[in-house]
Short mmCIF file of C-alpha atoms in Angstrom, two decimals:
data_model
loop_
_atom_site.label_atom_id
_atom_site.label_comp_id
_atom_site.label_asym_id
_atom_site.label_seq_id
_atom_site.Cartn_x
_atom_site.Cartn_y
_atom_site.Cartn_z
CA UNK A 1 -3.27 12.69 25.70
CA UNK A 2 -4.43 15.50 23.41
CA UNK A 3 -2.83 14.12 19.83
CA UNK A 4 -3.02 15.83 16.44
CA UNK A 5 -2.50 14.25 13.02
CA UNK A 6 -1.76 15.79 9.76
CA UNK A 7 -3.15 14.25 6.66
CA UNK A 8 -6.28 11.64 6.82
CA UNK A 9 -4.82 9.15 4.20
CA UNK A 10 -4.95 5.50 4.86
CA UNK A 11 -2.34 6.16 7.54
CA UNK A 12 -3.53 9.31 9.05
CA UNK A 13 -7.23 7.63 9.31
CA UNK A 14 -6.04 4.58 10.89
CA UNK A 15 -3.26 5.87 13.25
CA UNK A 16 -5.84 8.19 14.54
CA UNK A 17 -8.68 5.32 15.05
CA UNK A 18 -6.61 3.08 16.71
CA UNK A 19 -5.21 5.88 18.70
CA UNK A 20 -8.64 7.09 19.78
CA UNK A 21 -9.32 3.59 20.89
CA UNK A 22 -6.08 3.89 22.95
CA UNK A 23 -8.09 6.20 24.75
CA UNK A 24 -6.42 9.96 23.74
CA UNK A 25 -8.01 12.70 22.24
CA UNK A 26 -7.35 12.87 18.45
CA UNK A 27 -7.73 15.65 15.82
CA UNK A 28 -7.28 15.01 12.27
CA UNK A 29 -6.56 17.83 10.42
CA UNK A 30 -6.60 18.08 6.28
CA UNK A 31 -6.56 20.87 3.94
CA UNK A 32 -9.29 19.20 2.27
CA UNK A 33 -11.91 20.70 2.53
CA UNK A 34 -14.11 18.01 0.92
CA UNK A 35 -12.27 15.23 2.73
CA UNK A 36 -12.83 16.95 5.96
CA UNK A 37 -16.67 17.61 5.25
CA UNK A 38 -17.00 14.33 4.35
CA UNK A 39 -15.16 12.59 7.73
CA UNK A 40 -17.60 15.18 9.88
CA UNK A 41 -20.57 13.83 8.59
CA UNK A 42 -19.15 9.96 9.04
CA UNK A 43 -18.32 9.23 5.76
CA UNK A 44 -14.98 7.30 5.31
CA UNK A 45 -13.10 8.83 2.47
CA UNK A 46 -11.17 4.95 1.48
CA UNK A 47 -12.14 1.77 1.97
CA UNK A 48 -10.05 -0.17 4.44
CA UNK A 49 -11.55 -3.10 6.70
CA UNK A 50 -12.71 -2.23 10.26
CA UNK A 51 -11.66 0.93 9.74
CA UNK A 52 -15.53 2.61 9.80
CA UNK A 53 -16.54 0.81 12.87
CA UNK A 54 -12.98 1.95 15.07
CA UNK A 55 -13.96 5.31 13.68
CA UNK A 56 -17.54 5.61 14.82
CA UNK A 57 -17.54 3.58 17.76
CA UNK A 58 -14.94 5.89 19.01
CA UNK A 59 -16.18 9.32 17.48
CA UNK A 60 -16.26 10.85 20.82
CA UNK A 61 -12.71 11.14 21.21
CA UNK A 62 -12.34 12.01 17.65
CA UNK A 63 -12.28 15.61 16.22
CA UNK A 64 -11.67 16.27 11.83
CA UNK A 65 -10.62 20.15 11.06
CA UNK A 66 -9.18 22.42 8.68
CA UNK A 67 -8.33 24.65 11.51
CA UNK A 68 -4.89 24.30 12.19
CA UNK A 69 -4.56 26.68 15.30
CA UNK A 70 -7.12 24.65 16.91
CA UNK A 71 -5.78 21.46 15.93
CA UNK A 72 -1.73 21.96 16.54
CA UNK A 73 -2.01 24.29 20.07
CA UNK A 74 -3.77 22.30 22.12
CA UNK A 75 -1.61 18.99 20.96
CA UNK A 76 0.72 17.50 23.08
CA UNK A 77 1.73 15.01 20.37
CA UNK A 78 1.74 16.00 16.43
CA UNK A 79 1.51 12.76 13.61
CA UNK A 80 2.64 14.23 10.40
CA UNK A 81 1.27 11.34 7.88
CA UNK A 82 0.70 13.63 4.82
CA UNK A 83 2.26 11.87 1.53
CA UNK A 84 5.65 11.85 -0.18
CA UNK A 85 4.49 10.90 -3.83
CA UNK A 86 7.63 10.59 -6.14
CA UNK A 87 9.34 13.10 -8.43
CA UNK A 88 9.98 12.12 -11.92
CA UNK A 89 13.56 11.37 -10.93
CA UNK A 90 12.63 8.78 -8.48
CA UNK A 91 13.38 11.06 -5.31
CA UNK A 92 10.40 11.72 -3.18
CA UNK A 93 8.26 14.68 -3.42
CA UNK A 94 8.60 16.48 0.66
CA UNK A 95 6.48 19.61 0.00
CA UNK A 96 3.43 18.36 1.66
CA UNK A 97 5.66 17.22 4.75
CA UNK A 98 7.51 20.74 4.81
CA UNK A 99 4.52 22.57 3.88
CA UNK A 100 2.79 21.13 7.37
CA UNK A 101 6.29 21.94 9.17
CA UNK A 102 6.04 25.64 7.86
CA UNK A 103 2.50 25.76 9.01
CA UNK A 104 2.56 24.24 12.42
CA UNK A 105 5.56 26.58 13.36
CA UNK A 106 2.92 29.41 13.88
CA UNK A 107 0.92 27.88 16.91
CA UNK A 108 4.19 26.53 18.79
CA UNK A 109 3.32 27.81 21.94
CA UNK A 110 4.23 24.79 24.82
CA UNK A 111 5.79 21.62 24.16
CA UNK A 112 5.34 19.35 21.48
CA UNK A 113 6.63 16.16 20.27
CA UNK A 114 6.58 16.30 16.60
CA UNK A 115 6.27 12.25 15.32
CA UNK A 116 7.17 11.85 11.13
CA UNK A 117 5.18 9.28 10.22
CA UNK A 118 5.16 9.55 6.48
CA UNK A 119 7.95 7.54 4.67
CA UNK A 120 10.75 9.99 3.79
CA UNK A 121 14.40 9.40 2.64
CA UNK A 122 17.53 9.06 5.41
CA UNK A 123 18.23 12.90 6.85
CA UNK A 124 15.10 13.81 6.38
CA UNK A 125 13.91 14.71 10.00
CA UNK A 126 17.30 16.20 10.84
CA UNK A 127 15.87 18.62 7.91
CA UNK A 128 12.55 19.00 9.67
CA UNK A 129 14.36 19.71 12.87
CA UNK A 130 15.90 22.42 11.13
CA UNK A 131 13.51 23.83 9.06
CA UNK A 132 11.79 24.54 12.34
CA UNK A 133 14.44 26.54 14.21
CA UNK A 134 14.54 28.48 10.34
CA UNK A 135 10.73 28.71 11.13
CA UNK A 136 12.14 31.05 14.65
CA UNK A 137 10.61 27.65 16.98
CA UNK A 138 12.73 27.93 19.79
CA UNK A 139 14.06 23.76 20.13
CA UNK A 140 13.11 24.15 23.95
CA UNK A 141 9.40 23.74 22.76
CA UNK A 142 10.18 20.66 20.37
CA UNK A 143 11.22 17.44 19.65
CA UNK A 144 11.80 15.50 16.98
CA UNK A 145 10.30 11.60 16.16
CA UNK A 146 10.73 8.97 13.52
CA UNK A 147 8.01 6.67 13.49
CA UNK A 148 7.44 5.04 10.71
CA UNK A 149 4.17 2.54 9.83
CA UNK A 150 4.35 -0.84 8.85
CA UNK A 151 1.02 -1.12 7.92
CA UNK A 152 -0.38 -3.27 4.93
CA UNK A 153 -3.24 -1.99 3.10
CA UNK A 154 -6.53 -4.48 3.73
CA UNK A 155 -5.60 -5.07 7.33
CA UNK A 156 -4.10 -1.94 8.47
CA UNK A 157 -6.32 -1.88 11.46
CA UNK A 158 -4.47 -4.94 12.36
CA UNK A 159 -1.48 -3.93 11.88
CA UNK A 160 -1.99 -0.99 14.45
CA UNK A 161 -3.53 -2.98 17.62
CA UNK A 162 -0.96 -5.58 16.50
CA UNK A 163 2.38 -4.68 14.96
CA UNK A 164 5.57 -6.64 15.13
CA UNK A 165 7.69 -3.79 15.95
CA UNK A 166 7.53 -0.09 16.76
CA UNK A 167 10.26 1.61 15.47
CA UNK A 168 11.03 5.19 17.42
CA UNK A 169 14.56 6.94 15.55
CA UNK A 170 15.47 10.08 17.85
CA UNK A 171 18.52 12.75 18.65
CA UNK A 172 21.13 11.44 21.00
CA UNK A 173 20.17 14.34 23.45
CA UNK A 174 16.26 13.77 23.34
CA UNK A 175 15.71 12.23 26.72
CA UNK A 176 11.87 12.94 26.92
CA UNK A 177 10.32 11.63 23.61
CA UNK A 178 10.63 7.56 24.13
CA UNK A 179 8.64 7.93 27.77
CA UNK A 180 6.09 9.80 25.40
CA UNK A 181 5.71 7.41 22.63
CA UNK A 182 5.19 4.81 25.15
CA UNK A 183 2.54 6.32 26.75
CA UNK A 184 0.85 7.07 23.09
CA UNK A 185 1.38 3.24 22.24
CA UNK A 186 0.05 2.24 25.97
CA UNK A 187 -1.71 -0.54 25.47
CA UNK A 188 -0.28 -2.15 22.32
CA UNK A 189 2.45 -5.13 23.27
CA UNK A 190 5.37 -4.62 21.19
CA UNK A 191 8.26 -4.44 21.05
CA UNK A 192 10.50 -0.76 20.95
CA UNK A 193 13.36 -0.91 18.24
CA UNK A 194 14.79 2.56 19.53
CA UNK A 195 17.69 4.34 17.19
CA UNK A 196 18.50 7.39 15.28
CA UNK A 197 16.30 9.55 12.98
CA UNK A 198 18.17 8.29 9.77
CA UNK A 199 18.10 4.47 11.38
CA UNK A 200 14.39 4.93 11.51
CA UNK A 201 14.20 5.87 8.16
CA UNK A 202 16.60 3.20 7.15
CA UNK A 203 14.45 0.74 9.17
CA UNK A 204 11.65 1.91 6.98
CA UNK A 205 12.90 1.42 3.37
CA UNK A 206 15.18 -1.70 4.05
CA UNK A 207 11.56 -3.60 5.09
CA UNK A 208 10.06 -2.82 2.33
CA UNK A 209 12.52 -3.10 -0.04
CA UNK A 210 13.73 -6.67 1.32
CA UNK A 211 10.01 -7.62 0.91
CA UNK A 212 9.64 -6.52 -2.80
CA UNK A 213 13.16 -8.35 -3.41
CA UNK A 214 11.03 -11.65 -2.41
CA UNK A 215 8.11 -10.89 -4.39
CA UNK A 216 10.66 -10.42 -7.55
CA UNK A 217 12.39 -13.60 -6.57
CA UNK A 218 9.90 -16.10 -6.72
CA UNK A 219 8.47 -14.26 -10.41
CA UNK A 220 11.42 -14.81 -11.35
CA UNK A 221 11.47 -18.27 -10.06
CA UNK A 222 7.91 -18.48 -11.47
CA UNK A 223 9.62 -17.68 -15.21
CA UNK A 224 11.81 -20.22 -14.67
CA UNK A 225 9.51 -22.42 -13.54
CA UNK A 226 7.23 -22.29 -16.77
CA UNK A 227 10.08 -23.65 -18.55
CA UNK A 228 10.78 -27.00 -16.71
CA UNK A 229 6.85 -27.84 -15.78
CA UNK A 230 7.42 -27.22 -12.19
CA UNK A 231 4.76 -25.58 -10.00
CA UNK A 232 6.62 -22.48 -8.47
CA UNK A 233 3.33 -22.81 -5.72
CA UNK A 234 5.47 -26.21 -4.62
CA UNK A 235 9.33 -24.61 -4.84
CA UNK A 236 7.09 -21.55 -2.63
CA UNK A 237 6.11 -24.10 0.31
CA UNK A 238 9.26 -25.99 0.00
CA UNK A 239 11.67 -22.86 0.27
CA UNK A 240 8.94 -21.27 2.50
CA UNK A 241 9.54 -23.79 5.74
CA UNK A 242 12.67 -22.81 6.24
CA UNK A 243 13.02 -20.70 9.22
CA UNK A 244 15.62 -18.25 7.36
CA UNK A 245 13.50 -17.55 4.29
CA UNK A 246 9.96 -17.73 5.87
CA UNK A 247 7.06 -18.38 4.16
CA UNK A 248 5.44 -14.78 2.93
CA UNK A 249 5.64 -12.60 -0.16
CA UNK A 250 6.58 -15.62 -1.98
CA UNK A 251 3.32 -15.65 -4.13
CA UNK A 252 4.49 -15.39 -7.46
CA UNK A 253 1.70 -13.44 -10.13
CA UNK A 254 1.92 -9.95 -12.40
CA UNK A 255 4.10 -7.88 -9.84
CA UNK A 256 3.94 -5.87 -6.52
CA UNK A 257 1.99 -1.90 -6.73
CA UNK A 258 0.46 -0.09 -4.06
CA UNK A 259 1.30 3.49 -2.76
CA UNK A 260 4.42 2.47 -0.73
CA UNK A 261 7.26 -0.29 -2.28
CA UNK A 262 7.25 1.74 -6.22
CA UNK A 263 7.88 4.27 -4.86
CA UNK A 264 9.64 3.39 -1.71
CA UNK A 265 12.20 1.57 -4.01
CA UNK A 266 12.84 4.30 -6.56
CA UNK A 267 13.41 6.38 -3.24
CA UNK A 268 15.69 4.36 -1.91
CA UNK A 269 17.94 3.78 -5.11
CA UNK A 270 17.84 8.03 -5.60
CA UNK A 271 19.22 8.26 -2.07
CA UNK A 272 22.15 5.90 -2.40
CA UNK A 273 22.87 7.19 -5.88
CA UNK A 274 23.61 10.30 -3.93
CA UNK A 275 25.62 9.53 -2.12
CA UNK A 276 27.95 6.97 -5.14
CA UNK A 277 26.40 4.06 -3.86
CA UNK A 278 25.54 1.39 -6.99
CA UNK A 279 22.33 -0.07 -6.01
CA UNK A 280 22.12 -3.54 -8.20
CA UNK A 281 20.07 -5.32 -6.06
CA UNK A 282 17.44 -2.44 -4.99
CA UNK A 283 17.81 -2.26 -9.53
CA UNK A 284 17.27 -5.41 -10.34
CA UNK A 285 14.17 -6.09 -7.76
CA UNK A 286 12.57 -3.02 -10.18
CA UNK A 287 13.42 -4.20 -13.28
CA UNK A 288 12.05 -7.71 -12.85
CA UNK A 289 8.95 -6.15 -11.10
CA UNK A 290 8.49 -4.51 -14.15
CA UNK A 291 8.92 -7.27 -16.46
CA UNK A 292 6.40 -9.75 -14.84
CA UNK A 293 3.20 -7.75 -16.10
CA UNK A 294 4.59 -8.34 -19.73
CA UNK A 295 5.24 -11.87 -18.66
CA UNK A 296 1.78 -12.00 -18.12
CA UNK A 297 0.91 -10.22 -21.18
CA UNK A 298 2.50 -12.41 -23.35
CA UNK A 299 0.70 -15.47 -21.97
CA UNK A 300 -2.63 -14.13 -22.57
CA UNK A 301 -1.28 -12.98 -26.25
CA UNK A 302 -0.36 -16.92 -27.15
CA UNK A 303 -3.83 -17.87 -25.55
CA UNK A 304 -5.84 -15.22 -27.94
CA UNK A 305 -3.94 -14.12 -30.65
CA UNK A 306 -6.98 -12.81 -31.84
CA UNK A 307 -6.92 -9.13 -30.75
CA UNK A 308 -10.98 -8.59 -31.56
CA UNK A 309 -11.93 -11.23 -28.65
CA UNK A 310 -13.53 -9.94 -25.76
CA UNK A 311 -11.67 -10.79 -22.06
CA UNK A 312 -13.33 -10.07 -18.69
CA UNK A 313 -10.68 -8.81 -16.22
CA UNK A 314 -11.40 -9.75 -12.51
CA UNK A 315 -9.52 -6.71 -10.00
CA UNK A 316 -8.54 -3.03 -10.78
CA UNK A 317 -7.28 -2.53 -7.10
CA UNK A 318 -3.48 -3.49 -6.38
CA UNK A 319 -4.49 -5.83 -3.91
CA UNK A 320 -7.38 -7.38 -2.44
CA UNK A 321 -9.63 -5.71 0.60
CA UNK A 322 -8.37 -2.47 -0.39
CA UNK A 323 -9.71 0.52 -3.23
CA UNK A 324 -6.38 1.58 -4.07
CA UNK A 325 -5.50 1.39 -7.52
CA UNK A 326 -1.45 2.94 -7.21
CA UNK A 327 0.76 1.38 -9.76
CA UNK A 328 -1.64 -1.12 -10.13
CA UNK A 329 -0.43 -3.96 -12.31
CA UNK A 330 -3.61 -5.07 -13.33
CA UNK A 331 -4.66 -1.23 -14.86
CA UNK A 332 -0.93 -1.49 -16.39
CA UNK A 333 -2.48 -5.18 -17.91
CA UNK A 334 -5.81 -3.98 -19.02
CA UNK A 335 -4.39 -0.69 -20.46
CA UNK A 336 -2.13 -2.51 -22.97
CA UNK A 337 -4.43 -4.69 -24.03
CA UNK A 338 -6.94 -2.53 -24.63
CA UNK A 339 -5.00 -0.60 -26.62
CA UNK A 340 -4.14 -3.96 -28.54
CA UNK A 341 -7.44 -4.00 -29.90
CA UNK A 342 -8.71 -6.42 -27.07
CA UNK A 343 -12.35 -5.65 -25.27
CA UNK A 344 -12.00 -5.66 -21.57
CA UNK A 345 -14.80 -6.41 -19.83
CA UNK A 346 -13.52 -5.52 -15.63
CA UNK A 347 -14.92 -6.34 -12.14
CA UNK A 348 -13.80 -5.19 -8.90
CA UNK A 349 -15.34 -5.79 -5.28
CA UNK A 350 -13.85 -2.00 -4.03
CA UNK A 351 -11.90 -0.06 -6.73
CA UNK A 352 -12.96 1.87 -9.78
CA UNK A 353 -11.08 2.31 -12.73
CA UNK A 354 -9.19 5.44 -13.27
CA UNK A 355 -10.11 8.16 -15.51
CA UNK A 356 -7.35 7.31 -18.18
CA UNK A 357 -9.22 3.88 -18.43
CA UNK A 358 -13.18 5.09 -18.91
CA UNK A 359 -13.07 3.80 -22.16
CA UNK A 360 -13.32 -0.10 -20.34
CA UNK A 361 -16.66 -1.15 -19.32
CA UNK A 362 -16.98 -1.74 -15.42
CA UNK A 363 -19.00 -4.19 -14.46
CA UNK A 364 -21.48 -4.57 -10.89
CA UNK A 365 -20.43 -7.90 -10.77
CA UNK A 366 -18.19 -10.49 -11.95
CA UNK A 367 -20.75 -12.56 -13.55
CA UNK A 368 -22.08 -9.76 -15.95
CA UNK A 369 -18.24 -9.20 -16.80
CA UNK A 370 -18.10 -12.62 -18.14
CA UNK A 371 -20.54 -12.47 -20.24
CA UNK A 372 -20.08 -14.30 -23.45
CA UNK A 373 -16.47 -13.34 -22.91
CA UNK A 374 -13.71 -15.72 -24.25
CA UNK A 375 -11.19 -15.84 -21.49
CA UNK A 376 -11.53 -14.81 -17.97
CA UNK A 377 -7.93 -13.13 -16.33
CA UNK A 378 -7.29 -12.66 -12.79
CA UNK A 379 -5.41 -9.64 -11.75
CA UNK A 380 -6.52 -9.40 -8.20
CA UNK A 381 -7.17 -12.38 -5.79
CA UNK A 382 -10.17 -10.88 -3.85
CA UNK A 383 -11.61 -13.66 -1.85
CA UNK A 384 -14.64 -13.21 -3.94
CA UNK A 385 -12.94 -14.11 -7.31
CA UNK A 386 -11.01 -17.36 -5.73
CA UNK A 387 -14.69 -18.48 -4.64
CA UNK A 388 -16.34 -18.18 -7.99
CA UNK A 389 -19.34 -20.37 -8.80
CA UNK A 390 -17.88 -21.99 -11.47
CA UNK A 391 -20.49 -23.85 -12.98
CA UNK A 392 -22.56 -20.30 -13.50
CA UNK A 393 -18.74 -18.80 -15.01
CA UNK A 394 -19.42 -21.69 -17.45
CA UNK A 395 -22.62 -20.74 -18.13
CA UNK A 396 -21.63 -17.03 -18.45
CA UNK A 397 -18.48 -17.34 -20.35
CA UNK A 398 -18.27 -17.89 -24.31
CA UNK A 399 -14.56 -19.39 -24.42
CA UNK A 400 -12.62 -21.57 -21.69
CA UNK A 401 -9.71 -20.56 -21.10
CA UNK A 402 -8.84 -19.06 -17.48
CA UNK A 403 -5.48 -17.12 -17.10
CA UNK A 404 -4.98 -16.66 -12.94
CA UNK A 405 -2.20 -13.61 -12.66
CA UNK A 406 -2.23 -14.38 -8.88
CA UNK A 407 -2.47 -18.00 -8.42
CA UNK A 408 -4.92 -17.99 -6.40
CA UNK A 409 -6.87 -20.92 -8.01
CA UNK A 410 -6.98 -24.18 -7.87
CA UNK A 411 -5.55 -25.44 -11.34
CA UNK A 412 -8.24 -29.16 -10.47
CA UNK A 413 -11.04 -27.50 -9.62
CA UNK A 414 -10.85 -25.18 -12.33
CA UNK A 415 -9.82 -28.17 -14.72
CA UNK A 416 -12.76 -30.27 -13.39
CA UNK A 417 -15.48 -27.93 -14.88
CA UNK A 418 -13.90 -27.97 -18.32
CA UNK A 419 -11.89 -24.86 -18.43
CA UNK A 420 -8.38 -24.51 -19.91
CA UNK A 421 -6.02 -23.04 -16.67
CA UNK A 422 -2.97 -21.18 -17.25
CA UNK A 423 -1.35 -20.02 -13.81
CA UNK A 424 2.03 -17.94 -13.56
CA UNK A 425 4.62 -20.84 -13.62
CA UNK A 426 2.17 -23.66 -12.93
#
């Protein structure tokens, strides 16, 4: 099939690899013009795992453009994956989704199936559906898809050849677009959760939302934890076997970020406020999140109450195998104590610090971060910061005291080469 995607984010990019692998015809199409020079010449504009190698080995089937006539008319199948940042209010920002609507509704001229991939707020594709007939698109020429991803940053490739579910919401009188999707997602065994627009969206926002409540359930555990000299790693693996809890997002550190559960959440609490609908829980998951960076915060605070020490800080990015430094809680963590006075020496394998933050020194590697440091934090469990050479941090390192915001350590090992360890309710 001849497919088109709008926007050449981390979802736009990867959609349209693993797509292209499929076997259709893909154009990506930005109004970026640097982004779009940049993916003609090869050059991946993020850093995401297997992603450059899907790309080139299928660049023959792969087309990047800031033409949209020659992108949308010859598409049988449109992917609109541009982004919905938030507004200060919490509700999310749709002018780059109805900005692509508006433009696309000039080169309607056969059938297309229009699939909303970007995460937007219940109603919204019964909007897009009628912003177009606004647009004069007759709704003979058009239907209407929700689609949303499920991807997770650092293995979003994955997630594409191999997804749990693929969620199609569409109008009760759309009989053509579910034999379409299938044929896009030919090739990929899963299953179909078929429903409405707004149960697509719904589908969308309840995951992640249900998956930040765990991650704010066992820091909170994690607090408690601390308290009673209980290691929440143990209450994770003992809660985790049960079949009706399940063992993931039950590591408990400084907090979730990223580009999608913030602001995914806030979105979600705006839309039910609209509607009179208390959200306590959706609140609550937030507020906690929140309050586990300054958890961490105060540990390091008792552990060098000295505010003229130096600290290296290993991870800027939210997450490991990933550049993407969103509502990262470990910028939130170095930005505070900066301004405390401290001197943060930082390290990351992929992600740069952001402009606000050029007063920090970044480092090439961890080992030059640590030097003559006294105290080493971990905000991001990289593979490469869990597999430290700890005899060289020793040798590095001025004080002894580790601080592991992602307990990703092992408290013995780290003991065993005379360091001080202080996990998040360990």
């Amino acid at each position: 099939m001849n497919i088109c995607i709008i926007g050449t984010g981390y979802v736009g990019l990867t959609t349209a690899a693993v797509l292209a692998d499929i076997g259709h015809h893909v154009t990506c199409l930005d109004n970026d013009p640097n982004k779009i020079n940049s993916l003609q010449k090869g050059i991946i504009t993020i850093y995401e795992p297997d992603l450059e190698d899907y790309l080139k080995r299928n660049k023959t089937r792969l087309s990047f453009t800031l033409n949209m006539k020659q992108a949308i008319e010859p598409a049988e199948v449109i992917f609109i994956t541009v982004g919905t940042p938030s507004n200060d209010d919490g509700s999310p920002n749709l002018t780059y989704l109805f900005n692509a609507l508006d433009e696309l509704s000039k080169y309607m001229n056969s059938y297309k199936t229009i699939v909303i991939k970007s995460t937007v707020p219940p109603g919204t594709n019964i909007q897009c559906h009628q912003r177009l007939q606004q647009n004069g698109v007759n709704q003979e020429l058009y239907s209407i898809v929700s689609n949303p991803e499920f991807l997770r940053e650092g293995s979003a490739v994955y997630d594409s050849r191999n997804p749990d579910r693929i969620v199609i919401g569409k109008q009760k009188e759309d009989h053509k677009s579910i034999s379409i999707m299938k044929s896009v997602y030919e090739g990929i065994n899963a299953p179909f959760v078929v429903t409405s627009l707004s149960g697509a969206e719904m589908i969308k926002y309840a995951s992640n939302a249900f998956l930040a409540a765990k991650i704010s359930f066992i820091n909170e555990m994690a607090q408690i934890c601390d308290q009673y000299d209980v290691d929440v790693n143990d209450v994770a693996k003992g809660i985790g076997l049960d079949p009706r809890i399940g063992p993931h997002f039950l590591q408990a550190g400084i907090g979730y970020g990223g580009s999608c559960f913030p602001k995914d959440l806030q979105a979600l609490e705006f839309s039910a406020k609209k509607k009179n609908i208390h959200p306590h829980l959706l609140k609550a998951v937030q507020t906690v999140n929140h309050a586990q960076s300054d958890y961490f915060l105060k540990k390091v605070k008792e552990h060098f109450p000295n505010t003229l020490c130096t600290l290296a800080a290993l991870g800027i990015a939210f997450k490991p195998n990933t550049d993407d430094i969103r509502y990262s809680p470990a910028i939130k963590i170095m930005k505070e104590l900066h301004e405390k006075g401290y001197t943060i020496h930082s390290y990351d394998p992929k992600a740069t610090l952001p402009n606000e933050l050029k007063h920090i020194l970044q480092f090439r590697s961890p080992y030059e971060a640590m030097k003559n440091v006294n105290g080493l934090l971990i905000l991001t469990d990289w593979d490469e910061h869990k597999n430290l050479d700890w005899k060289k941090v020793k040798q590095f390192m001025k004080g002894q005291v580790i601080i592991d915001g992602r307990n990703c350590l092992d408290p013995d090992v780290i003991k065993q080469h005379g360091f001080t360890y202080i996990g998040v309710g360990r």
